[in-house]
Structures are given as C-alpha cells and as structure tokens.
Tab-separated table of C-alpha atoms in Angstrom:
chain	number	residue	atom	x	y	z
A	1	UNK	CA	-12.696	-36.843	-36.632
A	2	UNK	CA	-15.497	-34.191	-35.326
A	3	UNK	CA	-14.312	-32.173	-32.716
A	4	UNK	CA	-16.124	-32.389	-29.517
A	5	UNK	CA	-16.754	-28.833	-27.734
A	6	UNK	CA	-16.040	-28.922	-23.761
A	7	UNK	CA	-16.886	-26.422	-21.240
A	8	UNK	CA	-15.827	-26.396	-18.124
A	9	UNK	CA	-14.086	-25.265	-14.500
A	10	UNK	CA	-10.601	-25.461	-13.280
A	11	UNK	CA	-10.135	-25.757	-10.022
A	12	UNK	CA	-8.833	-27.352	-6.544
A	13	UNK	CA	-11.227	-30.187	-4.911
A	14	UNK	CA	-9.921	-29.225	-1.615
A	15	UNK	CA	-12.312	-26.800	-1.115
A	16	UNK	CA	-15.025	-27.764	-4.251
A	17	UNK	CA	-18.076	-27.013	-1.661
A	18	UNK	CA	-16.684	-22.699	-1.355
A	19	UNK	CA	-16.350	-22.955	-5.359
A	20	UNK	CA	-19.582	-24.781	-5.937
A	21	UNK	CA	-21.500	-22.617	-3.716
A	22	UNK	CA	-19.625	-19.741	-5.820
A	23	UNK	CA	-19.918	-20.730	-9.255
A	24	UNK	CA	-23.066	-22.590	-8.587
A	25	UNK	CA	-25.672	-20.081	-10.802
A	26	UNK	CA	-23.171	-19.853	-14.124
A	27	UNK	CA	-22.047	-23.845	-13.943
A	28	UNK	CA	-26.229	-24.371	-13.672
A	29	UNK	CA	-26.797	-21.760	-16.628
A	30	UNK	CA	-23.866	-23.252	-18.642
A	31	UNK	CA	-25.750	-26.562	-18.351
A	32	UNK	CA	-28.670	-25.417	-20.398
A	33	UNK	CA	-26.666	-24.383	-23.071
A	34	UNK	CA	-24.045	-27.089	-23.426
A	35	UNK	CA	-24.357	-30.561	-23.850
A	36	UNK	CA	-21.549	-31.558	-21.282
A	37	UNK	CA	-19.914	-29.313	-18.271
A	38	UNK	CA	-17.344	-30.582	-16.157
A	39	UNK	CA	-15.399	-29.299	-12.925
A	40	UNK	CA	-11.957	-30.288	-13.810
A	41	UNK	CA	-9.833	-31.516	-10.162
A	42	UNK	CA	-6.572	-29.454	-10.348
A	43	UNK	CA	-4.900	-30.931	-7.300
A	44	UNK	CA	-3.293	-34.024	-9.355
A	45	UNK	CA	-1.968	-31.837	-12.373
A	46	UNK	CA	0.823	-29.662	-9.830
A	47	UNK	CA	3.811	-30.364	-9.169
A	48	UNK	CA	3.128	-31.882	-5.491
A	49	UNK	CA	0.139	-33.898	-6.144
A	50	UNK	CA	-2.773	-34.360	-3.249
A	51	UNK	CA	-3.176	-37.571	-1.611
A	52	UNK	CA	-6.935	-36.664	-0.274
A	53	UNK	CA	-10.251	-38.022	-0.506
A	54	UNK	CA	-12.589	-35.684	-1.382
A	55	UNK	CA	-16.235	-35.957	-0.194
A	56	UNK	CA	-18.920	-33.094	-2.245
A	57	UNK	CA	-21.278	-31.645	0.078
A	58	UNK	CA	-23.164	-29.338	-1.868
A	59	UNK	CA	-23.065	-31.172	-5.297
A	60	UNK	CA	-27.210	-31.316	-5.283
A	61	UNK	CA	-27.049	-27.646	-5.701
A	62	UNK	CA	-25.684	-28.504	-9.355
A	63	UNK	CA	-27.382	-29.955	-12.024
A	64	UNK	CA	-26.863	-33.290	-12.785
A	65	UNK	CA	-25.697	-33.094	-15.993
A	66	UNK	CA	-22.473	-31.446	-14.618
A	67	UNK	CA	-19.379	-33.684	-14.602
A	68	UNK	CA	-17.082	-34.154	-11.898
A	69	UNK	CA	-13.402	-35.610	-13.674
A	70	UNK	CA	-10.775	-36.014	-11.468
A	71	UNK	CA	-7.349	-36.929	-13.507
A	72	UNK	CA	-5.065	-38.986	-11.846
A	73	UNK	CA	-2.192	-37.367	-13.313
A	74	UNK	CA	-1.416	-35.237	-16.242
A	75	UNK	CA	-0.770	-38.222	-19.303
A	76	UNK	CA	-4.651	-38.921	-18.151
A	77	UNK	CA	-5.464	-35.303	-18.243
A	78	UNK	CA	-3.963	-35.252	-21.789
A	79	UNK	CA	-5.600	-37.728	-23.238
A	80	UNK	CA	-9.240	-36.692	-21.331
A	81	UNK	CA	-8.654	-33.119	-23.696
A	82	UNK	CA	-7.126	-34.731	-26.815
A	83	UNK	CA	-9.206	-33.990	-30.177
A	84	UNK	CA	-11.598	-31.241	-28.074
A	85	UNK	CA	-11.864	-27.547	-28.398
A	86	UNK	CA	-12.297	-26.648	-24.742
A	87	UNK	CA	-12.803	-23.375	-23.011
A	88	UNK	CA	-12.532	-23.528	-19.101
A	89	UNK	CA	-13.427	-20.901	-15.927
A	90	UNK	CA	-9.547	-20.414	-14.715
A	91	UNK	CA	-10.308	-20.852	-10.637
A	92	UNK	CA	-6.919	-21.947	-9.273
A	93	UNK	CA	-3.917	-20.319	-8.105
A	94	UNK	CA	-0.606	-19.101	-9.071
A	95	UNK	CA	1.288	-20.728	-6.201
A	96	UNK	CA	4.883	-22.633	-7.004
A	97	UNK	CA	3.076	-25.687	-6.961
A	98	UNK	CA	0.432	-24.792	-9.751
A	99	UNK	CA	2.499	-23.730	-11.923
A	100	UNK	CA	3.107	-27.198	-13.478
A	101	UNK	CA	-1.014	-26.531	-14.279
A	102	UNK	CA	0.094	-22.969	-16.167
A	103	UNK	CA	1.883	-24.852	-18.235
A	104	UNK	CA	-0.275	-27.735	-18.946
A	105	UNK	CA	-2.841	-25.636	-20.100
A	106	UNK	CA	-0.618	-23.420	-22.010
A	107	UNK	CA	1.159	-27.005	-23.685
A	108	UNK	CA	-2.576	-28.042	-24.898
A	109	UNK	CA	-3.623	-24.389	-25.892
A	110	UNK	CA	-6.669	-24.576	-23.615
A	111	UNK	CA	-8.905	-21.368	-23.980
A	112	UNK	CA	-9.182	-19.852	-20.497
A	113	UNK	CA	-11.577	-17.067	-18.957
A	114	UNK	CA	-11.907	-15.515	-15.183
A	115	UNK	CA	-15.161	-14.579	-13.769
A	116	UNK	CA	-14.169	-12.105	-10.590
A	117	UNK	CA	-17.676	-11.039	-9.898
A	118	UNK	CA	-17.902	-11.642	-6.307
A	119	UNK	CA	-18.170	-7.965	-5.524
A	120	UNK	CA	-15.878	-7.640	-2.758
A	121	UNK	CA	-13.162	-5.296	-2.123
A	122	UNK	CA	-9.888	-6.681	-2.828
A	123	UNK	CA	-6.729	-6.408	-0.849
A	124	UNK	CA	-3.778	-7.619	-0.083
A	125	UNK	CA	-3.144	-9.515	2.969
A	126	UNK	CA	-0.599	-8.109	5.490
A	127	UNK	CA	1.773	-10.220	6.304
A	128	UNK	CA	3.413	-10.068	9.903
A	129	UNK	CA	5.450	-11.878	12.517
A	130	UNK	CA	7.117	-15.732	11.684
A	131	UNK	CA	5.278	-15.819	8.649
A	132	UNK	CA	6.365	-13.016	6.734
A	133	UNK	CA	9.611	-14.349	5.023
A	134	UNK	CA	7.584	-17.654	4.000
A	135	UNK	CA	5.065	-15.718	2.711
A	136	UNK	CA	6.848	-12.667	1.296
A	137	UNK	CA	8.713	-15.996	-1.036
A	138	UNK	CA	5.590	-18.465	-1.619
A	139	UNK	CA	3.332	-15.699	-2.474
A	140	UNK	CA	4.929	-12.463	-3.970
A	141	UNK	CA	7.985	-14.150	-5.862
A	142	UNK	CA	5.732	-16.573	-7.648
A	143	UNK	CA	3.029	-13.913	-8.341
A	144	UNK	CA	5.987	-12.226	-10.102
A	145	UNK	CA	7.401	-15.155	-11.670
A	146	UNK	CA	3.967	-16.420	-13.104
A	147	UNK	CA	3.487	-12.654	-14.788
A	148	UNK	CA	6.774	-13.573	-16.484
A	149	UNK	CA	6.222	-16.707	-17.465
A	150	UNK	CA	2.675	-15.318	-19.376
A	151	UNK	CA	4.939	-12.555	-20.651
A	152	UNK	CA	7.269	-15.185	-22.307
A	153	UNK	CA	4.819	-17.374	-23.578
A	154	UNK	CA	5.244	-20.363	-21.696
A	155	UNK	CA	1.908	-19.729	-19.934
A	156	UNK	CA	-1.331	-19.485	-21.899
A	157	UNK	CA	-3.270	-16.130	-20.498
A	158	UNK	CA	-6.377	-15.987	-20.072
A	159	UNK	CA	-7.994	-14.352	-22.652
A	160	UNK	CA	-11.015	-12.659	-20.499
A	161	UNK	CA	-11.378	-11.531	-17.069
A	162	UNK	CA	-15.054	-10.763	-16.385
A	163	UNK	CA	-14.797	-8.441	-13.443
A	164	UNK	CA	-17.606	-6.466	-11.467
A	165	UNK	CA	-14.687	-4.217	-9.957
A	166	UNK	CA	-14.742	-0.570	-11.326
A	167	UNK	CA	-11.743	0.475	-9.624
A	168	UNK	CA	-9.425	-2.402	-11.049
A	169	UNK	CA	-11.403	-2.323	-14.400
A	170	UNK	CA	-10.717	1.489	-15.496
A	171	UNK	CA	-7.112	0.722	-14.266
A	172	UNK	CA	-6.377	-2.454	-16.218
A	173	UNK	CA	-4.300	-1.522	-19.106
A	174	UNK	CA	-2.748	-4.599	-21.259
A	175	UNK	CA	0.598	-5.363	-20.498
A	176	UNK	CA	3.220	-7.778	-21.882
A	177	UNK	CA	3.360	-8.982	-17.902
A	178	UNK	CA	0.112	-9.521	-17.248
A	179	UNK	CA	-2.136	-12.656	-16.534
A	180	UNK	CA	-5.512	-11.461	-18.954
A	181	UNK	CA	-5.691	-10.018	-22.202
A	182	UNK	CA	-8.559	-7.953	-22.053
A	183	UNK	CA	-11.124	-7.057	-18.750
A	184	UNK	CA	-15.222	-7.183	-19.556
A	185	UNK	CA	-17.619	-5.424	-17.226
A	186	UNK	CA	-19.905	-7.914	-15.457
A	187	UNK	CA	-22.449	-7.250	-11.922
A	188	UNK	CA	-21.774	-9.386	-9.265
A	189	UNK	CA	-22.862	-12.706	-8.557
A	190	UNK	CA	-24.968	-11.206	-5.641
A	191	UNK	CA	-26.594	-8.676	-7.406
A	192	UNK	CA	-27.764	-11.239	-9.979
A	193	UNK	CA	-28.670	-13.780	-7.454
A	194	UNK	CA	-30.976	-11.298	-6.436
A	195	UNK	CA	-32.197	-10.188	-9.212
A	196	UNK	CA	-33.090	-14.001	-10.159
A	197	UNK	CA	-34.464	-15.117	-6.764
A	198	UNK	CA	-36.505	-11.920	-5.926
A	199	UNK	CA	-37.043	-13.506	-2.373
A	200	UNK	CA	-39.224	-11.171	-0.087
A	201	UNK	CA	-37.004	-9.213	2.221
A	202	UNK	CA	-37.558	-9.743	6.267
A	203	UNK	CA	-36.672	-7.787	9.532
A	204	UNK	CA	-36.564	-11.477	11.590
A	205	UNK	CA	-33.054	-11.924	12.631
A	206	UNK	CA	-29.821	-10.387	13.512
A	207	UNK	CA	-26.719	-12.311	11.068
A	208	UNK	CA	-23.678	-12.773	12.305
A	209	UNK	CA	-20.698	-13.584	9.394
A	210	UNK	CA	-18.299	-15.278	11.184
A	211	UNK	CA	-14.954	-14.093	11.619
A	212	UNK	CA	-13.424	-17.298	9.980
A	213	UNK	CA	-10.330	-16.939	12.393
A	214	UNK	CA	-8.607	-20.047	10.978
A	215	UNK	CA	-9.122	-19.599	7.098
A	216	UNK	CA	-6.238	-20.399	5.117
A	217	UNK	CA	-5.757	-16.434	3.460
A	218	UNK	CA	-5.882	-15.672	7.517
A	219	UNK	CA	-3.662	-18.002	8.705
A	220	UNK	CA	-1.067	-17.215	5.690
A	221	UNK	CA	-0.959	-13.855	6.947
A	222	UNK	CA	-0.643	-14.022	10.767
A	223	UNK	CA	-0.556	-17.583	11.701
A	224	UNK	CA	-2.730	-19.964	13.271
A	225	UNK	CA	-5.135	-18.509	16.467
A	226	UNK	CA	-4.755	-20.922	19.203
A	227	UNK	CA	-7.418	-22.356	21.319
A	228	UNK	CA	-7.342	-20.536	24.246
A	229	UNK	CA	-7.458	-16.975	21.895
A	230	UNK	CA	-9.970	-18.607	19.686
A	231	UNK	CA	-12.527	-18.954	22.812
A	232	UNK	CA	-11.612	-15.701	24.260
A	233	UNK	CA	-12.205	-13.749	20.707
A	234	UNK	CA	-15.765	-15.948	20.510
A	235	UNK	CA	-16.667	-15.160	24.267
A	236	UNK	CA	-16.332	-11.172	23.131
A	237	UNK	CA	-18.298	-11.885	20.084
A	238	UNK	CA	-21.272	-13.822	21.908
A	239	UNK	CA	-21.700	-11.150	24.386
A	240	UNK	CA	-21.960	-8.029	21.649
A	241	UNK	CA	-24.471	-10.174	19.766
A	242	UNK	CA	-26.499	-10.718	22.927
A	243	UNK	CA	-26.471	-7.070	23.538
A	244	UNK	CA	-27.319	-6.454	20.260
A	245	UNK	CA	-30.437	-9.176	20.435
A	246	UNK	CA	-31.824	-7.564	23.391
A	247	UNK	CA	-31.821	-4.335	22.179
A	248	UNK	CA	-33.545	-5.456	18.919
A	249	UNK	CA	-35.306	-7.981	20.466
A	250	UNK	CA	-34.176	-10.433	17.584
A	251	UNK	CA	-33.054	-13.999	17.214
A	252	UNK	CA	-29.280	-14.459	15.959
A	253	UNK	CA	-28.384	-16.371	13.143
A	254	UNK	CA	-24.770	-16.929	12.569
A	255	UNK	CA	-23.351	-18.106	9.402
A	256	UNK	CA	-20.631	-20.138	8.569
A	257	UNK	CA	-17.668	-19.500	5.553
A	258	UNK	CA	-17.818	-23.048	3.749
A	259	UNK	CA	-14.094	-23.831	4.468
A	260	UNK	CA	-15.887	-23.363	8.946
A	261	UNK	CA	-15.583	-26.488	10.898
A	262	UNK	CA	-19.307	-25.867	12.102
A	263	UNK	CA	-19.269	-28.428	15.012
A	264	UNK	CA	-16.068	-25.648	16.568
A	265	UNK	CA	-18.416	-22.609	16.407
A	266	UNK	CA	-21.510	-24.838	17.978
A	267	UNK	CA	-19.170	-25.329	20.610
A	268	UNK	CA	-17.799	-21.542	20.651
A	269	UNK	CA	-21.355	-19.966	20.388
A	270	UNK	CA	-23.567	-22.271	21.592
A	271	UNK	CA	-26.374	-19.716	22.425
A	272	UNK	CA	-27.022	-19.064	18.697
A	273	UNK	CA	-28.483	-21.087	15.534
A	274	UNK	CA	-25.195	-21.609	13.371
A	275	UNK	CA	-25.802	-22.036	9.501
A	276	UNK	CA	-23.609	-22.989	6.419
A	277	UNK	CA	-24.273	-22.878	2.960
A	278	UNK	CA	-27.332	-20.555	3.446
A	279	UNK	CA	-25.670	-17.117	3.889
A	280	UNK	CA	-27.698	-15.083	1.364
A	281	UNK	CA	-30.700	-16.462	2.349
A	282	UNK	CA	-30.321	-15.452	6.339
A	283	UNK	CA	-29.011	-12.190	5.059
A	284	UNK	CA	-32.171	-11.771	3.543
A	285	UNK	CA	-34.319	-12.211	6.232
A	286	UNK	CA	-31.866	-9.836	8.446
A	287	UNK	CA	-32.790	-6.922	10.148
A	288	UNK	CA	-28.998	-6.419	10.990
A	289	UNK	CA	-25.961	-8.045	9.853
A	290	UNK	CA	-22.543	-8.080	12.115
A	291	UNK	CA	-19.696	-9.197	10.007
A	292	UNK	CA	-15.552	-8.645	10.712
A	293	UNK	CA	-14.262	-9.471	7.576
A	294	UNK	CA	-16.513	-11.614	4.899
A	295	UNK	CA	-17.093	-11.106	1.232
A	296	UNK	CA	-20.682	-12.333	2.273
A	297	UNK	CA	-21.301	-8.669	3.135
A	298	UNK	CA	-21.918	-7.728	-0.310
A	299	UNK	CA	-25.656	-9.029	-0.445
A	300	UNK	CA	-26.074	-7.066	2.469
A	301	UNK	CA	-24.993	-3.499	1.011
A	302	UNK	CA	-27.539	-4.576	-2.404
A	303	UNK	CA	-29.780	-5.702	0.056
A	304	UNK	CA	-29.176	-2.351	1.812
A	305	UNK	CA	-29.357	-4.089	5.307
A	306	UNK	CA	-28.177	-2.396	8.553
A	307	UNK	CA	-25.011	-3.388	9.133
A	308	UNK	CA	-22.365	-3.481	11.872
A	309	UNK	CA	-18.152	-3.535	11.090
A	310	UNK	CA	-16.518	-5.347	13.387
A	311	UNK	CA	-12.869	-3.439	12.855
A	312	UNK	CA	-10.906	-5.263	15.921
A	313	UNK	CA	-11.271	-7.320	18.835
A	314	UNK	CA	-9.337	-7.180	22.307
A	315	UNK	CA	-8.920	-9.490	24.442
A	316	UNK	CA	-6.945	-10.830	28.004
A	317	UNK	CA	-4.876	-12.823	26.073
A	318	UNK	CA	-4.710	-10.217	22.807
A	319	UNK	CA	-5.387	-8.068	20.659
A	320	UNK	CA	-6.720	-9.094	16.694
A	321	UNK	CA	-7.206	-6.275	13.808
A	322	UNK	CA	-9.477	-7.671	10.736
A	323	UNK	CA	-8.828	-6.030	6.714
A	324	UNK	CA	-9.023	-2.835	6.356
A	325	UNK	CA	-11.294	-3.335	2.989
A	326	UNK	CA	-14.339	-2.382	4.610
A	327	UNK	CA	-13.074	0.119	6.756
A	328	UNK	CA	-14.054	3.762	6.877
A	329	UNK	CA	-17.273	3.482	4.279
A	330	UNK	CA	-19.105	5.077	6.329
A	331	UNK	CA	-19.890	1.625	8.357
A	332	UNK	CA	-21.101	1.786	12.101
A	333	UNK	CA	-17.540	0.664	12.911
A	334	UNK	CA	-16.639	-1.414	16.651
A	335	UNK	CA	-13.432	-1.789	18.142
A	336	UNK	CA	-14.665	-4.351	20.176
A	337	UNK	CA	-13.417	-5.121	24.274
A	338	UNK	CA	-15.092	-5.941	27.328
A	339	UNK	CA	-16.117	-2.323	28.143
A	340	UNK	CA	-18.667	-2.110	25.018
A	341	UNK	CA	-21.682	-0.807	26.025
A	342	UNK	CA	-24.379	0.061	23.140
A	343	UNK	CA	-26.770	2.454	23.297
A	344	UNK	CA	-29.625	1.750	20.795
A	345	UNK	CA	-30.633	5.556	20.058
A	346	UNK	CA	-26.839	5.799	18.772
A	347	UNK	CA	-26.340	2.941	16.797
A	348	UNK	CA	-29.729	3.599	15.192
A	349	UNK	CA	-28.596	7.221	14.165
A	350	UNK	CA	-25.341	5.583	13.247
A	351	UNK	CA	-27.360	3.047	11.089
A	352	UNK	CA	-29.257	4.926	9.155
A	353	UNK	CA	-26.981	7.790	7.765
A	354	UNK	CA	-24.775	4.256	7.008
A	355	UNK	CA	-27.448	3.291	4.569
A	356	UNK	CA	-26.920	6.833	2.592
A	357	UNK	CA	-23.605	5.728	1.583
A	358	UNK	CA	-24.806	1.887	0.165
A	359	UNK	CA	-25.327	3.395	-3.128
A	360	UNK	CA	-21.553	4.296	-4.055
A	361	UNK	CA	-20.624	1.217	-2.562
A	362	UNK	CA	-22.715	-0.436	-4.979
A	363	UNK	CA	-21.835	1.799	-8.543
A	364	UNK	CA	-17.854	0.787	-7.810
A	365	UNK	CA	-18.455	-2.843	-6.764
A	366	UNK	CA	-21.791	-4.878	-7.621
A	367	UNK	CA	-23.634	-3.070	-10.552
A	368	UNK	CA	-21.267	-1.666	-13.259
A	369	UNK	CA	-23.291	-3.424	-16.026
A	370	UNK	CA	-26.927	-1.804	-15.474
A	371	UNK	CA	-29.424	-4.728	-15.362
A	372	UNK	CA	-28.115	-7.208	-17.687
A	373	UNK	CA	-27.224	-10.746	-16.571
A	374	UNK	CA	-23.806	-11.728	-16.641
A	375	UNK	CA	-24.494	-15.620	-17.491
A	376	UNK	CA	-25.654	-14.483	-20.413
A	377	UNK	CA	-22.823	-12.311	-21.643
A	378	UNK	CA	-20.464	-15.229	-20.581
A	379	UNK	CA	-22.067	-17.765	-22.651
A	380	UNK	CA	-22.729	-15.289	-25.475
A	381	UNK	CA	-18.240	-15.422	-25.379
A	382	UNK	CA	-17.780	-18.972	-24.808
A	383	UNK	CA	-20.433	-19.941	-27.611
A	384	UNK	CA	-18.580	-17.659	-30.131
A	385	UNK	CA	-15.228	-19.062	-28.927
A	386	UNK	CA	-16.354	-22.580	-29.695
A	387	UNK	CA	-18.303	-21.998	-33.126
C-alpha cells in the first residue's frame, strides 16, 4: 500500500480563531505545497474530553483546501493516521489533561515540529493570592512531569523548535529532559507579515491593545476581575486615551485579543471604534499605539510606531500591575490613576528617544534570520522529512 504524506496542525478548537489568525500565513503557504493540510481538534484525544460546539470565525482567512478533522475519540484518531507518514505543527499544551495527547502521538510515532515565532518576550506568569497552590500543581508539576516523560521515552519530542527568540536560542542546549531536540533560527511572524504585505504606513489613528483583563493566562495567575473592577480599570483607560486623542488630535481605534468578548468592551468603551481580527492592520495605520500587556506590540516595534506602556493601573476599588516583559526598554512607561495629566512636549521627547532603542528590541526578538522567509525554511524541513 502507498503511503499517503499528511501535514498538518495540532491543536485545541476552543480557541481555533487566536490559532488561525496565528498560524494563518504558514497553514496558507503549506497549502501550495501539499496536496492535503489539516488542523487536527485536540480537545477529544485528552484525558477529559470537551463537550463543546465549536463555531470558526475566521476560517475564510484559510484556504480552502485546508481540512478541519475533528476525532471523536482516539480509536478514530488512530485509524484517521493509520498507513500515513505525517508531520504536524505541535500547538497544544502540556497540562495533566493533554498528556493522554503526548502519548498518543508518541504511540503512533508522529513527527512533530514547533514554530515559536511570535516575537514576544516570554515570561512566566506570577502567580498570587487563592490561586497559587492550584496553579503552582496544574502548571509547574506537570511542566516537570512532561520533561520526564520525553526524557523516558514515553513522549515523542519534537524534533524542531523554530524560534525567533535569541535569548532562549543561544541558551538552548540539548538535554535528556527536554521537550525539542534541536532549536532553528526563524524571524517572526510579524516581521514576515510585513515583509509580504508591504502595506503603506499611516499617522491616522491612535491603537489601543486591550488589556485582555479576563484572558485565561491572566486569570490563571490572579483570578478573575470582577465587574465592578473591570468598569473602574476601563473608565481609567477611556479617559487617558481621550487625553491622548486631544492632544494628537486623532481618532482611537481599539483592538480586541481574539479570545475578547467584543460586545463587553463596546459596552466598557463605548466612545471608541473597537476591532478584532484586524490588529496589524490598525497598527499600521497608527500614529501611536497604547498597549498594557499584548504580544500584538511586536508589529509596532518593526513598524517602529510611537508607543505608550501601560505598566499599572489604580483604581477606588484597586490596584492592577501588568508583566513585567515589556518593562524598562526604554518605553514611555504610565503608572496610570486619576491624577494623570500629560503634557504633549514631554511625551513627545519621551517618544522619540523611545524609538532609538526599537532596533535592539528587534536583533533579540523579530529578525535573527536576516531577510529570509521562514515558510520557506519550514517547508524546505517538512518536505525532506516526508521524502
């Protein structure tokens, strides 16, 4: 019997819009090479299986030769890979629950690669009040216990990571405990997104990223903001970005992280156009960009935009501190209260001796691989995997 090649991504469905709008550019490229690509549903091959209905918003931003499969349980999932040589993007987690994946893939000897080219700075989240025993034992002991588990062999690892991080790139060293065999240097997805699109840059609007209060990294690590906080932290935020719009005499745009409810934020900042799904393109036609915490900032610093760190917010009711990833770059940083009161002459200074500093920001995060396109290195590996 011929074997049939497969190529493919890995992944949860409960939040398929973030990863499509994320993987969107390679799954398209990957298309034109390959016959057949599929996004693979994770959520019924763990141990707790999902119950959900999952509706795709964003699937027209794929092409349409790219397969949606969603196994019912792991016998179908078997027999869906049986007599294929498959290679699959590795985009799901290493939680308790997914571990019965790890092993699934590793039981069918599925080739795996990583693409971590978003361009952000990684950290770690910090983990405080009620929540820190639940997540000091869902997250940390089965990080640990997964790095075991590839050490012994009863995970597959994944056999590249293609990262666009310098700093965890010159510091990966192959261990017996470790999840990938070997790192490749790759730019960011930005950078090549805007190297491909070559859209003309604009001065129209100022861009808010929204602080995504409620996303579910955020609300591992310090627990769900309740309504009455939620409007108070908003209520601050609307009346900086009117300040700021008056000064620059600019329209705000504000724009959404896919996993948003949008309808809450219309409600939250209703004096402002709110946008999903079309960050880069807003950021494009920014003249400033205001952001807390949002790996959307990247496009910004290739962009080399003005932009505006949002380090903490305080309230009546509170006080809320964002990462510190972003934090002391040489940002126009804003610990923001009700006693904020901007002085354009400043922030301008403040601005522009920010936009000196873009340029290391860049080397160490979103360009480590000069000019060349990263689709094309990936599918160079995955078509010498499957010969």
């Amino acid at each position: 019997m011929k074997t049939k090649f497969v190529v493919g991504l890995i992944t949860s469905f409960e939040y398929i819009d973030k990863v499509i709008n994320t993987y969107k550019l390679i799954l398209n490229e990957l298309s034109n090479e390959f016959n057949e690509v599929y996004i693979i549903n994770n959520d019924n091959l763990k141990f707790f299986r999902s119950k959900k209905k999952y509706k795709i918003k964003i699937k027209k931003k794929l092409d349409k030769k790219i397969i949606f499969y969603n196994p019912k349980n792991a016998s179908e999932f078997n027999k869906f890979v049986e007599n294929k040589k498959i290679i699959l993007i590795n985009s799901f987690g290493r939680s308790f629950s997914e571990m019965k994946t790890h092993f699934l893939l590793n039981k069918r000897n599925i080739h795996q690669i990583m693409i971590s080219n978003i361009g952000n700075i990684q950290g770690s989240n910090i983990y405080v009040g009620k929540n820190i025993i639940t997540n000091l034992f869902l997250k940390k002991i089965s990080h640990y216990l997964t790095l075991i588990f590839y050490g012994m062999g009863i995970f597959k690892k994944v056999s590249v990571r293609f990262i666009s991080n310098k700093y965890i790139l010159e510091n990966f060293k192959p261990k017996l405990f470790s999840q990938a065999k070997k790192m490749i240097p790759i730019n960011s997805r930005a950078h090549e997104d805007i190297l491909k699109n070559k859209m003309s840059k604009q001065q129209k609007y100022i861009v808010f990223l929204d602080h995504s209060l409620n996303h579910p990294e955020w609300v591992e690590a310090r627990g769900i903001i309740e309504k009455k906080f939620e409007k108070e932290i908003y209520k601050l935020t609307e009346n900086f970005l009117l300040q700021l719009s008056n000064l620059y005499k600019k329209k705000v745009v504000v724009c959404l992280h896919p996993s948003t409810n949008k309808n809450n934020i219309k409600n939250l900042l209703k004096k402002f156009k709110i946008v999903k799904f079309k960050t880069p393109e807003y950021i494009y036609k920014s003249e400033l960009v205001v952001f807390s915490d949002s790996s959307s900032i990247v496009d910004a610093f290739i962009l080399k935009k003005k932009i505006v760190c949002i380090k903490s917010l305080k309230t009546n009711l509170g006080e809320i501190k964002f990462l510190k990833n972003y934090h002391n770059l040489g940002l126009l940083e804003i610990d923001l209260d009700n006693k904020v009161n901007l002085k354009k002459n400043k922030i301008d200074i403040a601005l522009k001796n920010a936009l000196k500093k873009y340029s290391s920001f860049n080397r160490k995060f979103t360009q480590l691989d000069k000019n060349e396109v990263g689709s094309k290195k990936l599918i160079k590996y995955i078509k010498n995997v499957l010969v």
